[in-house]
PDB file of N, CA and C in Angstrom:
ATOM      1  N   UNK W   1     -23.644   0.874  11.360  1.00 61.00           N
ATOM      2  CA  UNK W   1     -23.009   1.090  10.068  1.00 61.00           C
ATOM      3  C   UNK W   1     -22.094  -0.088   9.746  1.00 61.00           C
ATOM      4  N   UNK W   2     -22.220  -0.589   8.522  1.00 67.00           N
ATOM      5  CA  UNK W   2     -21.409  -1.720   8.084  1.00 67.00           C
ATOM      6  C   UNK W   2     -20.035  -1.217   7.679  1.00 67.00           C
ATOM      7  N   UNK W   3     -19.013  -1.896   8.181  1.00 78.00           N
ATOM      8  CA  UNK W   3     -17.641  -1.525   7.843  1.00 78.00           C
ATOM      9  C   UNK W   3     -17.321  -1.970   6.425  1.00 78.00           C
ATOM     10  N   UNK W   4     -16.692  -1.099   5.661  1.00 88.00           N
ATOM     11  CA  UNK W   4     -16.255  -1.418   4.305  1.00 88.00           C
ATOM     12  C   UNK W   4     -14.917  -2.144   4.405  1.00 88.00           C
ATOM     13  N   UNK W   5     -14.853  -3.328   3.794  1.00 87.00           N
ATOM     14  CA  UNK W   5     -13.646  -4.141   3.876  1.00 87.00           C
ATOM     15  C   UNK W   5     -12.815  -4.146   2.609  1.00 87.00           C
ATOM     16  N   UNK W   6     -13.255  -3.408   1.586  1.00 90.00           N
ATOM     17  CA  UNK W   6     -12.442  -3.280   0.386  1.00 90.00           C
ATOM     18  C   UNK W   6     -12.832  -2.011  -0.353  1.00 90.00           C
ATOM     19  N   UNK W   7     -11.964  -1.590  -1.264  1.00 88.00           N
ATOM     20  CA  UNK W   7     -12.206  -0.392  -2.061  1.00 88.00           C
ATOM     21  C   UNK W   7     -12.835  -0.701  -3.411  1.00 88.00           C
ATOM     22  N   UNK W   8     -12.768  -1.951  -3.845  1.00 93.00           N
ATOM     23  CA  UNK W   8     -13.097  -2.247  -5.236  1.00 93.00           C
ATOM     24  C   UNK W   8     -14.490  -2.820  -5.465  1.00 93.00           C
ATOM     25  N   UNK W   9     -15.211  -3.136  -4.426  1.00 94.00           N
ATOM     26  CA  UNK W   9     -16.500  -3.811  -4.571  1.00 94.00           C
ATOM     27  C   UNK W   9     -17.473  -3.108  -5.493  1.00 94.00           C
ATOM     28  N   UNK W  10     -17.634  -1.812  -5.332  1.00 92.00           N
ATOM     29  CA  UNK W  10     -18.569  -1.071  -6.182  1.00 92.00           C
ATOM     30  C   UNK W  10     -18.124  -1.088  -7.636  1.00 92.00           C
ATOM     31  N   UNK W  11     -16.824  -0.977  -7.855  1.00 92.00           N
ATOM     32  CA  UNK W  11     -16.315  -0.985  -9.229  1.00 92.00           C
ATOM     33  C   UNK W  11     -16.399  -2.383  -9.841  1.00 92.00           C
ATOM     34  N   UNK W  12     -16.244  -3.417  -9.033  1.00 95.00           N
ATOM     35  CA  UNK W  12     -16.440  -4.774  -9.532  1.00 95.00           C
ATOM     36  C   UNK W  12     -17.858  -4.927 -10.064  1.00 95.00           C
ATOM     37  N   UNK W  13     -18.806  -4.484  -9.268  1.00 95.00           N
ATOM     38  CA  UNK W  13     -20.210  -4.609  -9.652  1.00 95.00           C
ATOM     39  C   UNK W  13     -20.528  -3.755 -10.873  1.00 95.00           C
ATOM     40  N   UNK W  14     -20.000  -2.547 -10.905  1.00 91.00           N
ATOM     41  CA  UNK W  14     -20.205  -1.655 -12.052  1.00 91.00           C
ATOM     42  C   UNK W  14     -19.689  -2.308 -13.335  1.00 91.00           C
ATOM     43  N   UNK W  15     -18.467  -2.838 -13.289  1.00 92.00           N
ATOM     44  CA  UNK W  15     -17.873  -3.472 -14.473  1.00 92.00           C
ATOM     45  C   UNK W  15     -18.683  -4.685 -14.907  1.00 92.00           C
ATOM     46  N   UNK W  16     -19.097  -5.488 -13.957  1.00 94.00           N
ATOM     47  CA  UNK W  16     -19.854  -6.696 -14.279  1.00 94.00           C
ATOM     48  C   UNK W  16     -21.200  -6.356 -14.916  1.00 94.00           C
ATOM     49  N   UNK W  17     -21.924  -5.431 -14.325  1.00 92.00           N
ATOM     50  CA  UNK W  17     -23.248  -5.074 -14.831  1.00 92.00           C
ATOM     51  C   UNK W  17     -23.151  -4.345 -16.168  1.00 92.00           C
ATOM     52  N   UNK W  18     -22.187  -3.455 -16.307  1.00 88.00           N
ATOM     53  CA  UNK W  18     -22.035  -2.702 -17.558  1.00 88.00           C
ATOM     54  C   UNK W  18     -21.748  -3.629 -18.735  1.00 88.00           C
ATOM     55  N   UNK W  19     -21.116  -4.754 -18.458  1.00 89.00           N
ATOM     56  CA  UNK W  19     -20.801  -5.717 -19.520  1.00 89.00           C
ATOM     57  C   UNK W  19     -21.813  -6.856 -19.598  1.00 89.00           C
ATOM     58  N   UNK W  20     -22.877  -6.716 -18.815  1.00 91.00           N
ATOM     59  CA  UNK W  20     -23.951  -7.715 -18.789  1.00 91.00           C
ATOM     60  C   UNK W  20     -23.425  -9.114 -18.462  1.00 91.00           C
ATOM     61  N   UNK W  21     -22.509  -9.156 -17.507  1.00 94.00           N
ATOM     62  CA  UNK W  21     -21.949 -10.436 -17.078  1.00 94.00           C
ATOM     63  C   UNK W  21     -22.675 -10.908 -15.822  1.00 94.00           C
ATOM     64  N   UNK W  22     -22.851 -12.201 -15.725  1.00 96.00           N
ATOM     65  CA  UNK W  22     -23.392 -12.804 -14.511  1.00 96.00           C
ATOM     66  C   UNK W  22     -22.226 -13.087 -13.573  1.00 96.00           C
ATOM     67  N   UNK W  23     -22.529 -13.179 -12.294  1.00 96.00           N
ATOM     68  CA  UNK W  23     -21.467 -13.508 -11.334  1.00 96.00           C
ATOM     69  C   UNK W  23     -20.779 -14.810 -11.727  1.00 96.00           C
ATOM     70  N   UNK W  24     -21.560 -15.786 -12.154  1.00 96.00           N
ATOM     71  CA  UNK W  24     -20.998 -17.078 -12.521  1.00 96.00           C
ATOM     72  C   UNK W  24     -20.000 -16.952 -13.673  1.00 96.00           C
ATOM     73  N   UNK W  25     -20.263 -16.059 -14.623  1.00 96.00           N
ATOM     74  CA  UNK W  25     -19.336 -15.829 -15.739  1.00 96.00           C
ATOM     75  C   UNK W  25     -17.982 -15.352 -15.217  1.00 96.00           C
ATOM     76  N   UNK W  26     -18.031 -14.428 -14.285  1.00 96.00           N
ATOM     77  CA  UNK W  26     -16.795 -13.879 -13.718  1.00 96.00           C
ATOM     78  C   UNK W  26     -16.069 -14.956 -12.921  1.00 96.00           C
ATOM     79  N   UNK W  27     -16.798 -15.724 -12.133  1.00 97.00           N
ATOM     80  CA  UNK W  27     -16.183 -16.777 -11.323  1.00 97.00           C
ATOM     81  C   UNK W  27     -15.484 -17.817 -12.201  1.00 97.00           C
ATOM     82  N   UNK W  28     -16.087 -18.160 -13.321  1.00 97.00           N
ATOM     83  CA  UNK W  28     -15.452 -19.125 -14.231  1.00 97.00           C
ATOM     84  C   UNK W  28     -14.141 -18.584 -14.792  1.00 97.00           C
ATOM     85  N   UNK W  29     -14.124 -17.300 -15.140  1.00 96.00           N
ATOM     86  CA  UNK W  29     -12.897 -16.693 -15.661  1.00 96.00           C
ATOM     87  C   UNK W  29     -11.819 -16.625 -14.584  1.00 96.00           C
ATOM     88  N   UNK W  30     -12.225 -16.364 -13.362  1.00 96.00           N
ATOM     89  CA  UNK W  30     -11.260 -16.318 -12.262  1.00 96.00           C
ATOM     90  C   UNK W  30     -10.675 -17.708 -12.031  1.00 96.00           C
ATOM     91  N   UNK W  31     -11.516 -18.723 -12.099  1.00 95.00           N
ATOM     92  CA  UNK W  31     -11.046 -20.107 -11.912  1.00 95.00           C
ATOM     93  C   UNK W  31     -10.045 -20.513 -12.987  1.00 95.00           C
ATOM     94  N   UNK W  32     -10.215 -19.980 -14.193  1.00 94.00           N
ATOM     95  CA  UNK W  32      -9.261 -20.263 -15.268  1.00 94.00           C
ATOM     96  C   UNK W  32      -7.863 -19.771 -14.909  1.00 94.00           C
ATOM     97  N   UNK W  33      -7.783 -18.780 -14.030  1.00 91.00           N
ATOM     98  CA  UNK W  33      -6.491 -18.251 -13.569  1.00 91.00           C
ATOM     99  C   UNK W  33      -6.012 -18.946 -12.301  1.00 91.00           C
ATOM    100  N   UNK W  34      -6.684 -20.029 -11.910  1.00 93.00           N
ATOM    101  CA  UNK W  34      -6.239 -20.812 -10.764  1.00 93.00           C
ATOM    102  C   UNK W  34      -6.697 -20.301  -9.409  1.00 93.00           C
ATOM    103  N   UNK W  35      -7.645 -19.389  -9.387  1.00 94.00           N
ATOM    104  CA  UNK W  35      -8.145 -18.847  -8.127  1.00 94.00           C
ATOM    105  C   UNK W  35      -9.512 -19.448  -7.847  1.00 94.00           C
ATOM    106  N   UNK W  36      -9.665 -20.099  -6.698  1.00 94.00           N
ATOM    107  CA  UNK W  36     -10.953 -20.668  -6.313  1.00 94.00           C
ATOM    108  C   UNK W  36     -11.691 -19.640  -5.468  1.00 94.00           C
ATOM    109  N   UNK W  37     -12.778 -19.135  -6.019  1.00 94.00           N
ATOM    110  CA  UNK W  37     -13.594 -18.136  -5.338  1.00 94.00           C
ATOM    111  C   UNK W  37     -15.038 -18.594  -5.427  1.00 94.00           C
ATOM    112  N   UNK W  38     -15.711 -18.636  -4.298  1.00 96.00           N
ATOM    113  CA  UNK W  38     -17.092 -19.119  -4.247  1.00 96.00           C
ATOM    114  C   UNK W  38     -18.075 -17.971  -4.456  1.00 96.00           C
ATOM    115  N   UNK W  39     -19.284 -18.286  -4.919  1.00 96.00           N
ATOM    116  CA  UNK W  39     -20.276 -17.233  -5.184  1.00 96.00           C
ATOM    117  C   UNK W  39     -20.538 -16.324  -3.985  1.00 96.00           C
ATOM    118  N   UNK W  40     -20.606 -16.890  -2.794  1.00 97.00           N
ATOM    119  CA  UNK W  40     -20.851 -16.036  -1.624  1.00 97.00           C
ATOM    120  C   UNK W  40     -19.689 -15.090  -1.375  1.00 97.00           C
ATOM    121  N   UNK W  41     -18.478 -15.568  -1.590  1.00 96.00           N
ATOM    122  CA  UNK W  41     -17.303 -14.707  -1.431  1.00 96.00           C
ATOM    123  C   UNK W  41     -17.303 -13.570  -2.431  1.00 96.00           C
ATOM    124  N   UNK W  42     -17.658 -13.888  -3.674  1.00 97.00           N
ATOM    125  CA  UNK W  42     -17.712 -12.862  -4.712  1.00 97.00           C
ATOM    126  C   UNK W  42     -18.776 -11.825  -4.387  1.00 97.00           C
ATOM    127  N   UNK W  43     -19.950 -12.287  -3.983  1.00 96.00           N
ATOM    128  CA  UNK W  43     -21.032 -11.363  -3.607  1.00 96.00           C
ATOM    129  C   UNK W  43     -20.621 -10.477  -2.441  1.00 96.00           C
ATOM    130  N   UNK W  44     -19.941 -11.069  -1.482  1.00 96.00           N
ATOM    131  CA  UNK W  44     -19.474 -10.289  -0.328  1.00 96.00           C
ATOM    132  C   UNK W  44     -18.423  -9.261  -0.732  1.00 96.00           C
ATOM    133  N   UNK W  45     -17.609  -9.597  -1.730  1.00 96.00           N
ATOM    134  CA  UNK W  45     -16.647  -8.607  -2.246  1.00 96.00           C
ATOM    135  C   UNK W  45     -17.390  -7.427  -2.853  1.00 96.00           C
ATOM    136  N   UNK W  46     -18.401  -7.723  -3.692  1.00 96.00           N
ATOM    137  CA  UNK W  46     -19.174  -6.649  -4.318  1.00 96.00           C
ATOM    138  C   UNK W  46     -19.879  -5.781  -3.276  1.00 96.00           C
ATOM    139  N   UNK W  47     -20.320  -6.393  -2.190  1.00 95.00           N
ATOM    140  CA  UNK W  47     -20.992  -5.638  -1.124  1.00 95.00           C
ATOM    141  C   UNK W  47     -19.994  -4.984  -0.162  1.00 95.00           C
ATOM    142  N   UNK W  48     -18.720  -5.209  -0.426  1.00 94.00           N
ATOM    143  CA  UNK W  48     -17.623  -4.654   0.374  1.00 94.00           C
ATOM    144  C   UNK W  48     -17.604  -5.186   1.803  1.00 94.00           C
ATOM    145  N   UNK W  49     -18.100  -6.411   1.990  1.00 95.00           N
ATOM    146  CA  UNK W  49     -18.081  -7.010   3.326  1.00 95.00           C
ATOM    147  C   UNK W  49     -17.024  -8.112   3.443  1.00 95.00           C
ATOM    148  N   UNK W  50     -16.259  -8.330   2.368  1.00 95.00           N
ATOM    149  CA  UNK W  50     -15.152  -9.293   2.386  1.00 95.00           C
ATOM    150  C   UNK W  50     -13.911  -8.609   1.851  1.00 95.00           C
ATOM    151  N   UNK W  51     -12.787  -8.901   2.487  1.00 94.00           N
ATOM    152  CA  UNK W  51     -11.508  -8.383   2.009  1.00 94.00           C
ATOM    153  C   UNK W  51     -11.156  -9.035   0.669  1.00 94.00           C
ATOM    154  N   UNK W  52     -10.464  -8.298  -0.169  1.00 95.00           N
ATOM    155  CA  UNK W  52      -9.937  -8.840  -1.420  1.00 95.00           C
ATOM    156  C   UNK W  52      -8.451  -9.090  -1.182  1.00 95.00           C
ATOM    157  N   UNK W  53      -8.031 -10.319  -1.399  1.00 95.00           N
ATOM    158  CA  UNK W  53      -6.633 -10.667  -1.185  1.00 95.00           C
ATOM    159  C   UNK W  53      -5.799 -10.232  -2.378  1.00 95.00           C
ATOM    160  N   UNK W  54      -4.535  -9.954  -2.121  1.00 94.00           N
ATOM    161  CA  UNK W  54      -3.678  -9.433  -3.181  1.00 94.00           C
ATOM    162  C   UNK W  54      -3.607 -10.349  -4.390  1.00 94.00           C
ATOM    163  N   UNK W  55      -3.575 -11.655  -4.186  1.00 95.00           N
ATOM    164  CA  UNK W  55      -3.471 -12.574  -5.321  1.00 95.00           C
ATOM    165  C   UNK W  55      -4.795 -12.725  -6.080  1.00 95.00           C
ATOM    166  N   UNK W  56      -5.883 -12.191  -5.534  1.00 96.00           N
ATOM    167  CA  UNK W  56      -7.172 -12.224  -6.225  1.00 96.00           C
ATOM    168  C   UNK W  56      -7.377 -11.006  -7.131  1.00 96.00           C
ATOM    169  N   UNK W  57      -6.667  -9.943  -6.863  1.00 95.00           N
ATOM    170  CA  UNK W  57      -6.894  -8.670  -7.549  1.00 95.00           C
ATOM    171  C   UNK W  57      -6.641  -8.754  -9.056  1.00 95.00           C
ATOM    172  N   UNK W  58      -5.520  -9.295  -9.466  1.00 95.00           N
ATOM    173  CA  UNK W  58      -5.208  -9.415 -10.897  1.00 95.00           C
ATOM    174  C   UNK W  58      -6.214 -10.264 -11.652  1.00 95.00           C
ATOM    175  N   UNK W  59      -6.499 -11.488 -11.175  1.00 96.00           N
ATOM    176  CA  UNK W  59      -7.501 -12.304 -11.858  1.00 96.00           C
ATOM    177  C   UNK W  59      -8.893 -11.664 -11.891  1.00 96.00           C
ATOM    178  N   UNK W  60      -9.260 -10.928 -10.852  1.00 96.00           N
ATOM    179  CA  UNK W  60     -10.539 -10.213 -10.870  1.00 96.00           C
ATOM    180  C   UNK W  60     -10.556  -9.168 -11.978  1.00 96.00           C
ATOM    181  N   UNK W  61      -9.497  -8.384 -12.061  1.00 94.00           N
ATOM    182  CA  UNK W  61      -9.406  -7.353 -13.102  1.00 94.00           C
ATOM    183  C   UNK W  61      -9.455  -7.986 -14.494  1.00 94.00           C
ATOM    184  N   UNK W  62      -8.715  -9.074 -14.691  1.00 94.00           N
ATOM    185  CA  UNK W  62      -8.713  -9.754 -15.986  1.00 94.00           C
ATOM    186  C   UNK W  62     -10.099 -10.281 -16.342  1.00 94.00           C
ATOM    187  N   UNK W  63     -10.765 -10.903 -15.378  1.00 95.00           N
ATOM    188  CA  UNK W  63     -12.091 -11.469 -15.617  1.00 95.00           C
ATOM    189  C   UNK W  63     -13.117 -10.395 -15.956  1.00 95.00           C
ATOM    190  N   UNK W  64     -12.940  -9.207 -15.383  1.00 94.00           N
ATOM    191  CA  UNK W  64     -13.866  -8.095 -15.602  1.00 94.00           C
ATOM    192  C   UNK W  64     -13.444  -7.193 -16.762  1.00 94.00           C
ATOM    193  N   UNK W  65     -12.308  -7.498 -17.390  1.00 91.00           N
ATOM    194  CA  UNK W  65     -11.791  -6.724 -18.525  1.00 91.00           C
ATOM    195  C   UNK W  65     -11.510  -5.270 -18.156  1.00 91.00           C
ATOM    196  N   UNK W  66     -10.947  -5.076 -16.978  1.00 91.00           N
ATOM    197  CA  UNK W  66     -10.552  -3.746 -16.522  1.00 91.00           C
ATOM    198  C   UNK W  66      -9.143  -3.843 -15.946  1.00 91.00           C
ATOM    199  N   UNK W  67      -8.541  -2.703 -15.671  1.00 90.00           N
ATOM    200  CA  UNK W  67      -7.203  -2.718 -15.073  1.00 90.00           C
ATOM    201  C   UNK W  67      -7.313  -2.748 -13.550  1.00 90.00           C
ATOM    202  N   UNK W  68      -6.255  -3.219 -12.937  1.00 93.00           N
ATOM    203  CA  UNK W  68      -6.179  -3.182 -11.477  1.00 93.00           C
ATOM    204  C   UNK W  68      -6.261  -1.732 -11.011  1.00 93.00           C
ATOM    205  N   UNK W  69      -5.599  -0.830 -11.726  1.00 91.00           N
ATOM    206  CA  UNK W  69      -5.647   0.588 -11.367  1.00 91.00           C
ATOM    207  C   UNK W  69      -7.072   1.126 -11.382  1.00 91.00           C
ATOM    208  N   UNK W  70      -7.876   0.694 -12.365  1.00 90.00           N
ATOM    209  CA  UNK W  70      -9.261   1.167 -12.406  1.00 90.00           C
ATOM    210  C   UNK W  70     -10.044   0.627 -11.219  1.00 90.00           C
ATOM    211  N   UNK W  71      -9.850  -0.664 -10.907  1.00 92.00           N
ATOM    212  CA  UNK W  71     -10.548  -1.232  -9.749  1.00 92.00           C
ATOM    213  C   UNK W  71     -10.207  -0.478  -8.471  1.00 92.00           C
ATOM    214  N   UNK W  72      -8.959  -0.047  -8.362  1.00 92.00           N
ATOM    215  CA  UNK W  72      -8.517   0.662  -7.164  1.00 92.00           C
ATOM    216  C   UNK W  72      -8.883   2.147  -7.167  1.00 92.00           C
ATOM    217  N   UNK W  73      -9.481   2.609  -8.272  1.00 88.00           N
ATOM    218  CA  UNK W  73      -9.897   4.007  -8.345  1.00 88.00           C
ATOM    219  C   UNK W  73      -8.798   4.951  -8.783  1.00 88.00           C
ATOM    220  N   UNK W  74      -7.725   4.426  -9.339  1.00 88.00           N
ATOM    221  CA  UNK W  74      -6.586   5.256  -9.757  1.00 88.00           C
ATOM    222  C   UNK W  74      -6.729   5.798 -11.172  1.00 88.00           C
ATOM    223  N   UNK W  75      -7.657   5.248 -11.957  1.00 79.00           N
ATOM    224  CA  UNK W  75      -7.856   5.682 -13.345  1.00 79.00           C
ATOM    225  C   UNK W  75      -9.325   5.973 -13.570  1.00 79.00           C
ATOM    226  N   UNK W  76      -9.627   6.854 -14.535  1.00 73.00           N
ATOM    227  CA  UNK W  76     -11.032   7.134 -14.846  1.00 73.00           C
ATOM    228  C   UNK W  76     -11.728   5.894 -15.399  1.00 73.00           C
ATOM    229  N   UNK W  77     -13.023   6.010 -15.579  1.00 64.00           N
ATOM    230  CA  UNK W  77     -13.791   4.837 -15.981  1.00 64.00           C
ATOM    231  C   UNK W  77     -13.314   4.281 -17.320  1.00 64.00           C
ATOM    232  N   UNK W  78     -13.421   2.973 -17.477  1.00 64.00           N
ATOM    233  CA  UNK W  78     -12.940   2.319 -18.702  1.00 64.00           C
ATOM    234  C   UNK W  78     -13.858   2.581 -19.884  1.00 64.00           C
ATOM    235  N   UNK W  79     -13.381   2.281 -21.057  1.00 59.00           N
ATOM    236  CA  UNK W  79     -14.135   2.562 -22.275  1.00 59.00           C
ATOM    237  C   UNK W  79     -15.394   1.714 -22.398  1.00 59.00           C
ATOM    238  N   UNK W  80     -15.454   0.552 -21.726  1.00 60.00           N
ATOM    239  CA  UNK W  80     -16.644  -0.275 -21.856  1.00 60.00           C
ATOM    240  C   UNK W  80     -17.866   0.377 -21.245  1.00 60.00           C
ATOM    241  N   UNK W  81     -17.665   1.311 -20.345  1.00 55.00           N
ATOM    242  CA  UNK W  81     -18.779   1.905 -19.608  1.00 55.00           C
ATOM    243  C   UNK W  81     -19.520   2.917 -20.475  1.00 55.00           C
ATOM    244  N   UNK W  82     -20.294   2.402 -21.404  1.00 53.00           N
ATOM    245  CA  UNK W  82     -21.034   3.263 -22.323  1.00 53.00           C
ATOM    246  C   UNK W  82     -22.269   3.874 -21.670  1.00 53.00           C
ATOM    247  N   UNK W  83     -22.670   3.312 -20.545  1.00 50.00           N
ATOM    248  CA  UNK W  83     -23.838   3.854 -19.863  1.00 50.00           C
ATOM    249  C   UNK W  83     -23.396   4.907 -18.862  1.00 50.00           C
ATOM    250  N   UNK W  84     -24.178   5.969 -18.696  1.00 52.00           N
ATOM    251  CA  UNK W  84     -23.789   7.025 -17.758  1.00 52.00           C
ATOM    252  C   UNK W  84     -23.730   6.512 -16.324  1.00 52.00           C
ATOM    253  N   UNK W  85     -22.757   6.974 -15.576  1.00 52.00           N
ATOM    254  CA  UNK W  85     -22.627   6.556 -14.186  1.00 52.00           C
ATOM    255  C   UNK W  85     -23.852   6.905 -13.364  1.00 52.00           C
ATOM    256  N   UNK W  86     -24.547   7.991 -13.704  1.00 51.00           N
ATOM    257  CA  UNK W  86     -25.739   8.385 -12.958  1.00 51.00           C
ATOM    258  C   UNK W  86     -26.815   7.299 -13.019  1.00 51.00           C
ATOM    259  N   UNK W  87     -26.826   6.548 -14.114  1.00 50.00           N
ATOM    260  CA  UNK W  87     -27.790   5.458 -14.269  1.00 50.00           C
ATOM    261  C   UNK W  87     -27.543   4.372 -13.227  1.00 50.00           C
ATOM    262  N   UNK W  88     -26.298   4.244 -12.815  1.00 50.00           N
ATOM    263  CA  UNK W  88     -25.922   3.208 -11.841  1.00 50.00           C
ATOM    264  C   UNK W  88     -25.715   3.780 -10.449  1.00 50.00           C
ATOM    265  N   UNK W  89     -26.343   4.894 -10.157  1.00 49.00           N
ATOM    266  CA  UNK W  89     -26.149   5.559  -8.870  1.00 49.00           C
ATOM    267  C   UNK W  89     -26.549   4.680  -7.692  1.00 49.00           C
ATOM    268  N   UNK W  90     -27.437   3.732  -7.916  1.00 48.00           N
ATOM    269  CA  UNK W  90     -27.881   2.844  -6.852  1.00 48.00           C
ATOM    270  C   UNK W  90     -26.783   1.930  -6.345  1.00 48.00           C
ATOM    271  N   UNK W  91     -25.689   1.807  -7.113  1.00 48.00           N
ATOM    272  CA  UNK W  91     -24.567   0.985  -6.666  1.00 48.00           C
ATOM    273  C   UNK W  91     -24.001   1.612  -5.438  1.00 48.00           C
TER     274      UNK W  91
END
């Protein structure tokens, strides 16, 4: 069994896919906030095999147009999620 190294990976992927964003789009927005994150690191975050550092959390939320609270599971799904969650059950 693979150990989960973060809580937000599934929600990162959900937000990105629901908004039809490519990983590269998100990485560019994160870089605008001064955070250097490589594609493999981002993919590993989504797969929950890489830790998310505290200083990465805010820029990730901003790039994905969601709140930090939503990424952490503290708030219900955001308004952008017009597609039913059951459709994304494979996440």
